[in-house]
Each structure stands twice: as structure tokens, then as C-alpha cells.
Amino acid sequence: MATSNARQFVKYDFYKVDSAWRRLPSAEREDNRQEFCAVVRELDSGMFIRSFSTVGLRVDADFLFWKASDTLEQV
């Protein structure tokens, strides 16, 4: 069996959406979503990143990012 010295660094970030954001006008929320997605896409170019909803599973978070990278600096 071959062994590999390669390793990955993994990080889980949990986020909760501020209830005040939910009360903003829909157009402003959509602009915020687009901006947020652009930031995530930019991060995705240098590392593995996936998002998961935690709604109904955790009361302290609405979603999480699962990030993995070959270097510690990127996560």
C-alpha cells in the first residue's frame, strides 16, 4: 500500500443571518446576496469550499462553509 505525505487543512465556519437583514427590502437583500456570492466564488478559486444549510439542525447557525486547502494560510 502506497503512503502519501500530502495533507489537507480543513475548517468549518458556521454563520447565522442577522434578523435585521431579513427585514430589508427584497432588492437590497438580492444585492447583498450577489455580493456575498461573488466573495465566495473568489475564495473558491484557491480552495475547496462547499456550503450547507443548518436550518432546523442548529439554533445558533443558519449555514456553514466546509473549506479545505493544501495550505494552512488559505483556510
PDB file of N, CA, C and O in Angstrom:
ATOM      1  N   MET A   1       0.841  -1.182   0.000  1.00  0.00           N
ATOM      2  CA  MET A   1       0.000   0.000   0.000  1.00  0.00           C
ATOM      3  C   MET A   1       0.884   1.244   0.000  1.00  0.00           C
ATOM      4  O   MET A   1       1.783   1.396   0.810  1.00  0.00           O
ATOM      5  N   ALA A   2       0.613   2.152  -0.909  1.00  0.00           N
ATOM      6  CA  ALA A   2       1.396   3.378  -1.011  1.00  0.00           C
ATOM      7  C   ALA A   2       0.921   4.390   0.018  1.00  0.00           C
ATOM      8  O   ALA A   2      -0.260   4.515   0.297  1.00  0.00           O
ATOM      9  N   THR A   3       1.875   5.102   0.587  1.00  0.00           N
ATOM     10  CA  THR A   3       1.515   6.153   1.537  1.00  0.00           C
ATOM     11  C   THR A   3       1.814   7.506   0.903  1.00  0.00           C
ATOM     12  O   THR A   3       2.719   7.642   0.086  1.00  0.00           O
ATOM     13  N   SER A   4       1.075   8.481   1.310  1.00  0.00           N
ATOM     14  CA  SER A   4       1.243   9.830   0.776  1.00  0.00           C
ATOM     15  C   SER A   4       1.537  10.788   1.915  1.00  0.00           C
ATOM     16  O   SER A   4       0.965  10.672   2.995  1.00  0.00           O
ATOM     17  N   ASN A   5       2.433  11.704   1.680  1.00  0.00           N
ATOM     18  CA  ASN A   5       2.740  12.715   2.679  1.00  0.00           C
ATOM     19  C   ASN A   5       1.860  13.957   2.513  1.00  0.00           C
ATOM     20  O   ASN A   5       1.974  14.898   3.283  1.00  0.00           O
ATOM     21  N   ALA A   6       1.007  13.958   1.490  1.00  0.00           N
ATOM     22  CA  ALA A   6       0.135  15.105   1.251  1.00  0.00           C
ATOM     23  C   ALA A   6      -0.909  15.194   2.357  1.00  0.00           C
ATOM     24  O   ALA A   6      -1.389  14.191   2.857  1.00  0.00           O
ATOM     25  N   ARG A   7      -1.216  16.418   2.735  1.00  0.00           N
ATOM     26  CA  ARG A   7      -2.265  16.614   3.734  1.00  0.00           C
ATOM     27  C   ARG A   7      -3.098  17.822   3.346  1.00  0.00           C
ATOM     28  O   ARG A   7      -2.681  18.663   2.573  1.00  0.00           O
ATOM     29  N   GLN A   8      -4.285  17.836   3.914  1.00  0.00           N
ATOM     30  CA  GLN A   8      -5.173  18.962   3.697  1.00  0.00           C
ATOM     31  C   GLN A   8      -5.561  19.552   5.042  1.00  0.00           C
ATOM     32  O   GLN A   8      -5.670  18.845   6.032  1.00  0.00           O
ATOM     33  N   PHE A   9      -5.781  20.842   5.033  1.00  0.00           N
ATOM     34  CA  PHE A   9      -6.259  21.542   6.218  1.00  0.00           C
ATOM     35  C   PHE A   9      -7.740  21.812   6.005  1.00  0.00           C
ATOM     36  O   PHE A   9      -8.152  22.279   4.944  1.00  0.00           O
ATOM     37  N   VAL A  10      -8.543  21.495   7.006  1.00  0.00           N
ATOM     38  CA  VAL A  10      -9.997  21.606   6.891  1.00  0.00           C
ATOM     39  C   VAL A  10     -10.520  22.547   7.966  1.00  0.00           C
ATOM     40  O   VAL A  10     -10.037  22.534   9.100  1.00  0.00           O
ATOM     41  N   LYS A  11     -11.516  23.347   7.580  1.00  0.00           N
ATOM     42  CA  LYS A  11     -12.121  24.277   8.530  1.00  0.00           C
ATOM     43  C   LYS A  11     -13.622  24.346   8.266  1.00  0.00           C
ATOM     44  O   LYS A  11     -14.054  24.341   7.115  1.00  0.00           O
ATOM     45  N   TYR A  12     -14.394  24.395   9.343  1.00  0.00           N
ATOM     46  CA  TYR A  12     -15.842  24.555   9.259  1.00  0.00           C
ATOM     47  C   TYR A  12     -16.199  25.900   9.885  1.00  0.00           C
ATOM     48  O   TYR A  12     -15.872  26.152  11.032  1.00  0.00           O
ATOM     49  N   ASP A  13     -16.862  26.753   9.117  1.00  0.00           N
ATOM     50  CA  ASP A  13     -17.307  28.057   9.609  1.00  0.00           C
ATOM     51  C   ASP A  13     -18.828  28.070   9.636  1.00  0.00           C
ATOM     52  O   ASP A  13     -19.483  27.775   8.626  1.00  0.00           O
ATOM     53  N   PHE A  14     -19.393  28.406  10.784  1.00  0.00           N
ATOM     54  CA  PHE A  14     -20.842  28.465  10.957  1.00  0.00           C
ATOM     55  C   PHE A  14     -21.284  29.921  11.003  1.00  0.00           C
ATOM     56  O   PHE A  14     -20.639  30.750  11.637  1.00  0.00           O
ATOM     57  N   TYR A  15     -22.413  30.225  10.339  1.00  0.00           N
ATOM     58  CA  TYR A  15     -22.920  31.586  10.255  1.00  0.00           C
ATOM     59  C   TYR A  15     -24.408  31.633  10.561  1.00  0.00           C
ATOM     60  O   TYR A  15     -25.148  30.714  10.227  1.00  0.00           O
ATOM     61  N   LYS A  16     -24.827  32.719  11.173  1.00  0.00           N
ATOM     62  CA  LYS A  16     -26.238  32.983  11.427  1.00  0.00           C
ATOM     63  C   LYS A  16     -26.577  34.311  10.770  1.00  0.00           C
ATOM     64  O   LYS A  16     -25.871  35.302  10.947  1.00  0.00           O
ATOM     65  N   VAL A  17     -27.669  34.343  10.031  1.00  0.00           N
ATOM     66  CA  VAL A  17     -28.109  35.552   9.340  1.00  0.00           C
ATOM     67  C   VAL A  17     -28.791  36.456  10.361  1.00  0.00           C
ATOM     68  O   VAL A  17     -29.650  36.034  11.120  1.00  0.00           O
ATOM     69  N   ASP A  18     -28.393  37.719  10.366  1.00  0.00           N
ATOM     70  CA  ASP A  18     -28.982  38.707  11.269  1.00  0.00           C
ATOM     71  C   ASP A  18     -30.451  38.910  10.892  1.00  0.00           C
ATOM     72  O   ASP A  18     -30.791  39.101   9.724  1.00  0.00           O
ATOM     73  N   SER A  19     -31.335  38.882  11.883  1.00  0.00           N
ATOM     74  CA  SER A  19     -32.767  39.044  11.607  1.00  0.00           C
ATOM     75  C   SER A  19     -33.077  40.418  11.005  1.00  0.00           C
ATOM     76  O   SER A  19     -34.058  40.561  10.272  1.00  0.00           O
ATOM     77  N   ALA A  20     -32.262  41.426  11.295  1.00  0.00           N
ATOM     78  CA  ALA A  20     -32.465  42.752  10.694  1.00  0.00           C
ATOM     79  C   ALA A  20     -32.290  42.694   9.180  1.00  0.00           C
ATOM     80  O   ALA A  20     -32.967  43.415   8.439  1.00  0.00           O
ATOM     81  N   TRP A  21     -31.393  41.836   8.697  1.00  0.00           N
ATOM     82  CA  TRP A  21     -31.180  41.708   7.261  1.00  0.00           C
ATOM     83  C   TRP A  21     -32.443  41.187   6.579  1.00  0.00           C
ATOM     84  O   TRP A  21     -32.792  41.607   5.473  1.00  0.00           O
ATOM     85  N   ARG A  22     -33.146  40.298   7.240  1.00  0.00           N
ATOM     86  CA  ARG A  22     -34.372  39.726   6.662  1.00  0.00           C
ATOM     87  C   ARG A  22     -35.469  40.778   6.491  1.00  0.00           C
ATOM     88  O   ARG A  22     -36.379  40.595   5.689  1.00  0.00           O
ATOM     89  N   ARG A  23     -35.402  41.875   7.220  1.00  0.00           N
ATOM     90  CA  ARG A  23     -36.408  42.935   7.132  1.00  0.00           C
ATOM     91  C   ARG A  23     -36.068  43.995   6.077  1.00  0.00           C
ATOM     92  O   ARG A  23     -36.859  44.890   5.842  1.00  0.00           O
ATOM     93  N   LEU A  24     -34.914  43.885   5.459  1.00  0.00           N
ATOM     94  CA  LEU A  24     -34.536  44.828   4.403  1.00  0.00           C
ATOM     95  C   LEU A  24     -35.415  44.620   3.165  1.00  0.00           C
ATOM     96  O   LEU A  24     -35.959  43.527   2.966  1.00  0.00           O
ATOM     97  N   PRO A  25     -35.539  45.629   2.324  1.00  0.00           N
ATOM     98  CA  PRO A  25     -36.291  45.457   1.070  1.00  0.00           C
ATOM     99  C   PRO A  25     -35.669  44.338   0.223  1.00  0.00           C
ATOM    100  O   PRO A  25     -34.459  44.109   0.251  1.00  0.00           O
ATOM    101  N   SER A  26     -36.506  43.651  -0.523  1.00  0.00           N
ATOM    102  CA  SER A  26     -36.040  42.489  -1.289  1.00  0.00           C
ATOM    103  C   SER A  26     -34.927  42.840  -2.282  1.00  0.00           C
ATOM    104  O   SER A  26     -34.013  42.052  -2.493  1.00  0.00           O
ATOM    105  N   ALA A  27     -34.997  44.019  -2.890  1.00  0.00           N
ATOM    106  CA  ALA A  27     -33.954  44.414  -3.846  1.00  0.00           C
ATOM    107  C   ALA A  27     -32.604  44.556  -3.146  1.00  0.00           C
ATOM    108  O   ALA A  27     -31.569  44.133  -3.684  1.00  0.00           O
ATOM    109  N   GLU A  28     -32.607  45.122  -1.954  1.00  0.00           N
ATOM    110  CA  GLU A  28     -31.355  45.278  -1.204  1.00  0.00           C
ATOM    111  C   GLU A  28     -30.816  43.920  -0.753  1.00  0.00           C
ATOM    112  O   GLU A  28     -29.613  43.670  -0.815  1.00  0.00           O
ATOM    113  N   ARG A  29     -31.703  43.032  -0.333  1.00  0.00           N
ATOM    114  CA  ARG A  29     -31.265  41.679   0.054  1.00  0.00           C
ATOM    115  C   ARG A  29     -30.655  40.948  -1.142  1.00  0.00           C
ATOM    116  O   ARG A  29     -29.649  40.253  -1.009  1.00  0.00           O
ATOM    117  N   GLU A  30     -31.262  41.105  -2.310  1.00  0.00           N
ATOM    118  CA  GLU A  30     -30.734  40.457  -3.512  1.00  0.00           C
ATOM    119  C   GLU A  30     -29.354  40.997  -3.861  1.00  0.00           C
ATOM    120  O   GLU A  30     -28.451  40.234  -4.214  1.00  0.00           O
ATOM    121  N   ASP A  31     -29.161  42.298  -3.751  1.00  0.00           N
ATOM    122  CA  ASP A  31     -27.832  42.884  -3.985  1.00  0.00           C
ATOM    123  C   ASP A  31     -26.818  42.320  -2.993  1.00  0.00           C
ATOM    124  O   ASP A  31     -25.689  41.989  -3.365  1.00  0.00           O
ATOM    125  N   ASN A  32     -27.210  42.205  -1.734  1.00  0.00           N
ATOM    126  CA  ASN A  32     -26.334  41.629  -0.711  1.00  0.00           C
ATOM    127  C   ASN A  32     -25.982  40.186  -1.034  1.00  0.00           C
ATOM    128  O   ASN A  32     -24.830  39.766  -0.880  1.00  0.00           O
ATOM    129  N   ARG A  33     -26.968  39.414  -1.489  1.00  0.00           N
ATOM    130  CA  ARG A  33     -26.719  38.003  -1.859  1.00  0.00           C
ATOM    131  C   ARG A  33     -25.704  37.913  -2.992  1.00  0.00           C
ATOM    132  O   ARG A  33     -24.792  37.081  -2.950  1.00  0.00           O
ATOM    133  N   GLN A  34     -25.886  38.755  -4.003  1.00  0.00           N
ATOM    134  CA  GLN A  34     -24.977  38.731  -5.153  1.00  0.00           C
ATOM    135  C   GLN A  34     -23.549  39.069  -4.728  1.00  0.00           C
ATOM    136  O   GLN A  34     -22.593  38.432  -5.165  1.00  0.00           O
ATOM    137  N   GLU A  35     -23.413  40.067  -3.881  1.00  0.00           N
ATOM    138  CA  GLU A  35     -22.092  40.457  -3.392  1.00  0.00           C
ATOM    139  C   GLU A  35     -21.459  39.334  -2.566  1.00  0.00           C
ATOM    140  O   GLU A  35     -20.279  39.027  -2.714  1.00  0.00           O
ATOM    141  N   PHE A  36     -22.257  38.713  -1.715  1.00  0.00           N
ATOM    142  CA  PHE A  36     -21.771  37.607  -0.897  1.00  0.00           C
ATOM    143  C   PHE A  36     -21.325  36.433  -1.772  1.00  0.00           C
ATOM    144  O   PHE A  36     -20.256  35.855  -1.556  1.00  0.00           O
ATOM    145  N   CYS A  37     -22.122  36.107  -2.770  1.00  0.00           N
ATOM    146  CA  CYS A  37     -21.768  35.009  -3.688  1.00  0.00           C
ATOM    147  C   CYS A  37     -20.475  35.307  -4.449  1.00  0.00           C
ATOM    148  O   CYS A  37     -19.671  34.400  -4.695  1.00  0.00           O
ATOM    149  N   ALA A  38     -20.273  36.555  -4.821  1.00  0.00           N
ATOM    150  CA  ALA A  38     -19.040  36.930  -5.524  1.00  0.00           C
ATOM    151  C   ALA A  38     -17.818  36.704  -4.638  1.00  0.00           C
ATOM    152  O   ALA A  38     -16.790  36.214  -5.108  1.00  0.00           O
ATOM    153  N   VAL A  39     -17.938  37.026  -3.362  1.00  0.00           N
ATOM    154  CA  VAL A  39     -16.828  36.803  -2.430  1.00  0.00           C
ATOM    155  C   VAL A  39     -16.554  35.306  -2.290  1.00  0.00           C
ATOM    156  O   VAL A  39     -15.402  34.868  -2.314  1.00  0.00           O
ATOM    157  N   VAL A  40     -17.602  34.509  -2.178  1.00  0.00           N
ATOM    158  CA  VAL A  40     -17.431  33.061  -2.046  1.00  0.00           C
ATOM    159  C   VAL A  40     -16.799  32.481  -3.302  1.00  0.00           C
ATOM    160  O   VAL A  40     -15.896  31.643  -3.220  1.00  0.00           O
ATOM    161  N   ARG A  41     -17.229  32.930  -4.474  1.00  0.00           N
ATOM    162  CA  ARG A  41     -16.628  32.449  -5.728  1.00  0.00           C
ATOM    163  C   ARG A  41     -15.140  32.789  -5.800  1.00  0.00           C
ATOM    164  O   ARG A  41     -14.335  31.998  -6.281  1.00  0.00           O
ATOM    165  N   GLU A  42     -14.786  33.964  -5.315  1.00  0.00           N
ATOM    166  CA  GLU A  42     -13.374  34.370  -5.299  1.00  0.00           C
ATOM    167  C   GLU A  42     -12.561  33.447  -4.393  1.00  0.00           C
ATOM    168  O   GLU A  42     -11.458  33.042  -4.729  1.00  0.00           O
ATOM    169  N   LEU A  43     -13.093  33.101  -3.242  1.00  0.00           N
ATOM    170  CA  LEU A  43     -12.414  32.172  -2.329  1.00  0.00           C
ATOM    171  C   LEU A  43     -12.316  30.775  -2.921  1.00  0.00           C
ATOM    172  O   LEU A  43     -11.334  30.077  -2.709  1.00  0.00           O
ATOM    173  N   ASP A  44     -13.349  30.387  -3.657  1.00  0.00           N
ATOM    174  CA  ASP A  44     -13.414  29.040  -4.220  1.00  0.00           C
ATOM    175  C   ASP A  44     -12.296  28.770  -5.213  1.00  0.00           C
ATOM    176  O   ASP A  44     -11.930  27.625  -5.436  1.00  0.00           O
ATOM    177  N   SER A  45     -11.713  29.800  -5.792  1.00  0.00           N
ATOM    178  CA  SER A  45     -10.666  29.592  -6.787  1.00  0.00           C
ATOM    179  C   SER A  45      -9.380  29.046  -6.165  1.00  0.00           C
ATOM    180  O   SER A  45      -8.600  28.392  -6.838  1.00  0.00           O
ATOM    181  N   GLY A  46      -9.170  29.298  -4.886  1.00  0.00           N
ATOM    182  CA  GLY A  46      -7.932  28.854  -4.263  1.00  0.00           C
ATOM    183  C   GLY A  46      -8.076  27.669  -3.323  1.00  0.00           C
ATOM    184  O   GLY A  46      -7.084  27.171  -2.805  1.00  0.00           O
ATOM    185  N   MET A  47      -9.322  27.234  -3.081  1.00  0.00           N
ATOM    186  CA  MET A  47      -9.532  26.130  -2.152  1.00  0.00           C
ATOM    187  C   MET A  47     -10.855  25.443  -2.443  1.00  0.00           C
ATOM    188  O   MET A  47     -11.681  25.953  -3.181  1.00  0.00           O
ATOM    189  N   PHE A  48     -11.035  24.297  -1.846  1.00  0.00           N
ATOM    190  CA  PHE A  48     -12.294  23.568  -1.900  1.00  0.00           C
ATOM    191  C   PHE A  48     -13.236  24.222  -0.896  1.00  0.00           C
ATOM    192  O   PHE A  48     -12.888  24.384   0.272  1.00  0.00           O
ATOM    193  N   ILE A  49     -14.415  24.646  -1.333  1.00  0.00           N
ATOM    194  CA  ILE A  49     -15.379  25.251  -0.413  1.00  0.00           C
ATOM    195  C   ILE A  49     -16.785  24.812  -0.800  1.00  0.00           C
ATOM    196  O   ILE A  49     -17.140  24.846  -1.977  1.00  0.00           O
ATOM    197  N   ARG A  50     -17.537  24.365   0.179  1.00  0.00           N
ATOM    198  CA  ARG A  50     -18.920  23.942  -0.027  1.00  0.00           C
ATOM    199  C   ARG A  50     -19.779  24.540   1.072  1.00  0.00           C
ATOM    200  O   ARG A  50     -19.320  24.722   2.193  1.00  0.00           O
ATOM    201  N   SER A  51     -21.012  24.830   0.747  1.00  0.00           N
ATOM    202  CA  SER A  51     -21.925  25.386   1.748  1.00  0.00           C
ATOM    203  C   SER A  51     -23.038  24.386   2.026  1.00  0.00           C
ATOM    204  O   SER A  51     -23.440  23.618   1.143  1.00  0.00           O
ATOM    205  N   PHE A  52     -23.518  24.410   3.257  1.00  0.00           N
ATOM    206  CA  PHE A  52     -24.596  23.539   3.687  1.00  0.00           C
ATOM    207  C   PHE A  52     -25.537  24.324   4.595  1.00  0.00           C
ATOM    208  O   PHE A  52     -25.089  25.112   5.427  1.00  0.00           O
ATOM    209  N   SER A  53     -26.819  24.086   4.450  1.00  0.00           N
ATOM    210  CA  SER A  53     -27.803  24.706   5.326  1.00  0.00           C
ATOM    211  C   SER A  53     -27.852  23.936   6.643  1.00  0.00           C
ATOM    212  O   SER A  53     -27.812  22.700   6.653  1.00  0.00           O
ATOM    213  N   THR A  54     -27.953  24.665   7.736  1.00  0.00           N
ATOM    214  CA  THR A  54     -28.123  24.030   9.047  1.00  0.00           C
ATOM    215  C   THR A  54     -29.476  24.393   9.652  1.00  0.00           C
ATOM    216  O   THR A  54     -29.713  24.151  10.828  1.00  0.00           O
ATOM    217  N   VAL A  55     -30.349  24.985   8.829  1.00  0.00           N
ATOM    218  CA  VAL A  55     -31.675  25.373   9.302  1.00  0.00           C
ATOM    219  C   VAL A  55     -32.415  24.117   9.765  1.00  0.00           C
ATOM    220  O   VAL A  55     -32.478  23.117   9.052  1.00  0.00           O
ATOM    221  N   GLY A  56     -32.917  24.165  10.978  1.00  0.00           N
ATOM    222  CA  GLY A  56     -33.618  23.027  11.555  1.00  0.00           C
ATOM    223  C   GLY A  56     -32.705  22.043  12.264  1.00  0.00           C
ATOM    224  O   GLY A  56     -33.178  21.126  12.926  1.00  0.00           O
ATOM    225  N   LEU A  57     -31.400  22.224  12.122  1.00  0.00           N
ATOM    226  CA  LEU A  57     -30.442  21.332  12.770  1.00  0.00           C
ATOM    227  C   LEU A  57     -29.724  21.997  13.935  1.00  0.00           C
ATOM    228  O   LEU A  57     -29.363  21.348  14.901  1.00  0.00           O
ATOM    229  N   ARG A  58     -29.495  23.294  13.805  1.00  0.00           N
ATOM    230  CA  ARG A  58     -28.805  24.060  14.852  1.00  0.00           C
ATOM    231  C   ARG A  58     -29.538  25.375  15.060  1.00  0.00           C
ATOM    232  O   ARG A  58     -29.925  26.019  14.094  1.00  0.00           O
ATOM    233  N   VAL A  59     -29.683  25.780  16.304  1.00  0.00           N
ATOM    234  CA  VAL A  59     -30.347  27.053  16.566  1.00  0.00           C
ATOM    235  C   VAL A  59     -29.372  28.228  16.491  1.00  0.00           C
ATOM    236  O   VAL A  59     -29.793  29.367  16.351  1.00  0.00           O
ATOM    237  N   ASP A  60     -28.077  27.943  16.558  1.00  0.00           N
ATOM    238  CA  ASP A  60     -27.076  29.005  16.577  1.00  0.00           C
ATOM    239  C   ASP A  60     -26.467  29.293  15.213  1.00  0.00           C
ATOM    240  O   ASP A  60     -25.585  30.141  15.091  1.00  0.00           O
ATOM    241  N   ALA A  61     -26.926  28.617  14.161  1.00  0.00           N
ATOM    242  CA  ALA A  61     -26.354  28.833  12.829  1.00  0.00           C
ATOM    243  C   ALA A  61     -27.396  28.516  11.760  1.00  0.00           C
ATOM    244  O   ALA A  61     -28.230  27.630  11.930  1.00  0.00           O
ATOM    245  N   ASP A  62     -27.309  29.269  10.644  1.00  0.00           N
ATOM    246  CA  ASP A  62     -28.204  29.038   9.508  1.00  0.00           C
ATOM    247  C   ASP A  62     -27.524  28.262   8.380  1.00  0.00           C
ATOM    248  O   ASP A  62     -28.181  27.569   7.623  1.00  0.00           O
ATOM    249  N   PHE A  63     -26.213  28.433   8.266  1.00  0.00           N
ATOM    250  CA  PHE A  63     -25.482  27.693   7.234  1.00  0.00           C
ATOM    251  C   PHE A  63     -24.029  27.558   7.654  1.00  0.00           C
ATOM    252  O   PHE A  63     -23.573  28.220   8.589  1.00  0.00           O
ATOM    253  N   LEU A  64     -23.321  26.686   6.951  1.00  0.00           N
ATOM    254  CA  LEU A  64     -21.897  26.505   7.230  1.00  0.00           C
ATOM    255  C   LEU A  64     -21.132  26.423   5.930  1.00  0.00           C
ATOM    256  O   LEU A  64     -21.672  26.060   4.888  1.00  0.00           O
ATOM    257  N   PHE A  65     -19.872  26.785   6.019  1.00  0.00           N
ATOM    258  CA  PHE A  65     -18.928  26.582   4.924  1.00  0.00           C
ATOM    259  C   PHE A  65     -17.941  25.514   5.358  1.00  0.00           C
ATOM    260  O   PHE A  65     -17.363  25.598   6.440  1.00  0.00           O
ATOM    261  N   TRP A  66     -17.764  24.529   4.496  1.00  0.00           N
ATOM    262  CA  TRP A  66     -16.760  23.497   4.695  1.00  0.00           C
ATOM    263  C   TRP A  66     -15.634  23.851   3.733  1.00  0.00           C
ATOM    264  O   TRP A  66     -15.818  23.891   2.523  1.00  0.00           O
ATOM    265  N   LYS A  67     -14.468  24.188   4.287  1.00  0.00           N
ATOM    266  CA  LYS A  67     -13.338  24.628   3.470  1.00  0.00           C
ATOM    267  C   LYS A  67     -12.166  23.663   3.654  1.00  0.00           C
ATOM    268  O   LYS A  67     -11.909  23.217   4.775  1.00  0.00           O
ATOM    269  N   ALA A  68     -11.469  23.385   2.574  1.00  0.00           N
ATOM    270  CA  ALA A  68     -10.272  22.538   2.629  1.00  0.00           C
ATOM    271  C   ALA A  68      -9.246  23.095   1.662  1.00  0.00           C
ATOM    272  O   ALA A  68      -9.578  23.590   0.586  1.00  0.00           O
ATOM    273  N   SER A  69      -7.980  23.009   2.091  1.00  0.00           N
ATOM    274  CA  SER A  69      -6.896  23.543   1.274  1.00  0.00           C
ATOM    275  C   SER A  69      -5.614  22.775   1.569  1.00  0.00           C
ATOM    276  O   SER A  69      -5.468  22.169   2.622  1.00  0.00           O
ATOM    277  N   ASP A  70      -4.694  22.839   0.636  1.00  0.00           N
ATOM    278  CA  ASP A  70      -3.395  22.204   0.831  1.00  0.00           C
ATOM    279  C   ASP A  70      -2.478  23.048   1.727  1.00  0.00           C
ATOM    280  O   ASP A  70      -1.484  22.557   2.226  1.00  0.00           O
ATOM    281  N   THR A  71      -2.830  24.338   1.893  1.00  0.00           N
ATOM    282  CA  THR A  71      -2.018  25.199   2.740  1.00  0.00           C
ATOM    283  C   THR A  71      -2.865  25.774   3.868  1.00  0.00           C
ATOM    284  O   THR A  71      -4.046  26.089   3.661  1.00  0.00           O
ATOM    285  N   LEU A  72      -2.281  25.940   5.003  1.00  0.00           N
ATOM    286  CA  LEU A  72      -2.975  26.464   6.165  1.00  0.00           C
ATOM    287  C   LEU A  72      -3.397  27.914   5.964  1.00  0.00           C
ATOM    288  O   LEU A  72      -4.443  28.337   6.450  1.00  0.00           O
ATOM    289  N   GLU A  73      -2.627  28.674   5.226  1.00  0.00           N
ATOM    290  CA  GLU A  73      -2.912  30.086   5.021  1.00  0.00           C
ATOM    291  C   GLU A  73      -4.223  30.326   4.290  1.00  0.00           C
ATOM    292  O   GLU A  73      -4.854  31.355   4.463  1.00  0.00           O
ATOM    293  N   GLN A  74      -4.639  29.400   3.455  1.00  0.00           N
ATOM    294  CA  GLN A  74      -5.843  29.595   2.659  1.00  0.00           C
ATOM    295  C   GLN A  74      -7.119  29.332   3.445  1.00  0.00           C
ATOM    296  O   GLN A  74      -8.152  29.881   3.113  1.00  0.00           O
ATOM    297  N   VAL A  75      -7.087  28.456   4.415  1.00  0.00           N
ATOM    298  CA  VAL A  75      -8.312  28.181   5.177  1.00  0.00           C
ATOM    299  C   VAL A  75      -8.404  29.171   6.273  1.00  0.00           C
ATOM    300  O   VAL A  75      -9.264  29.736   6.686  1.00  0.00           O
TER     301      VAL A  75
END
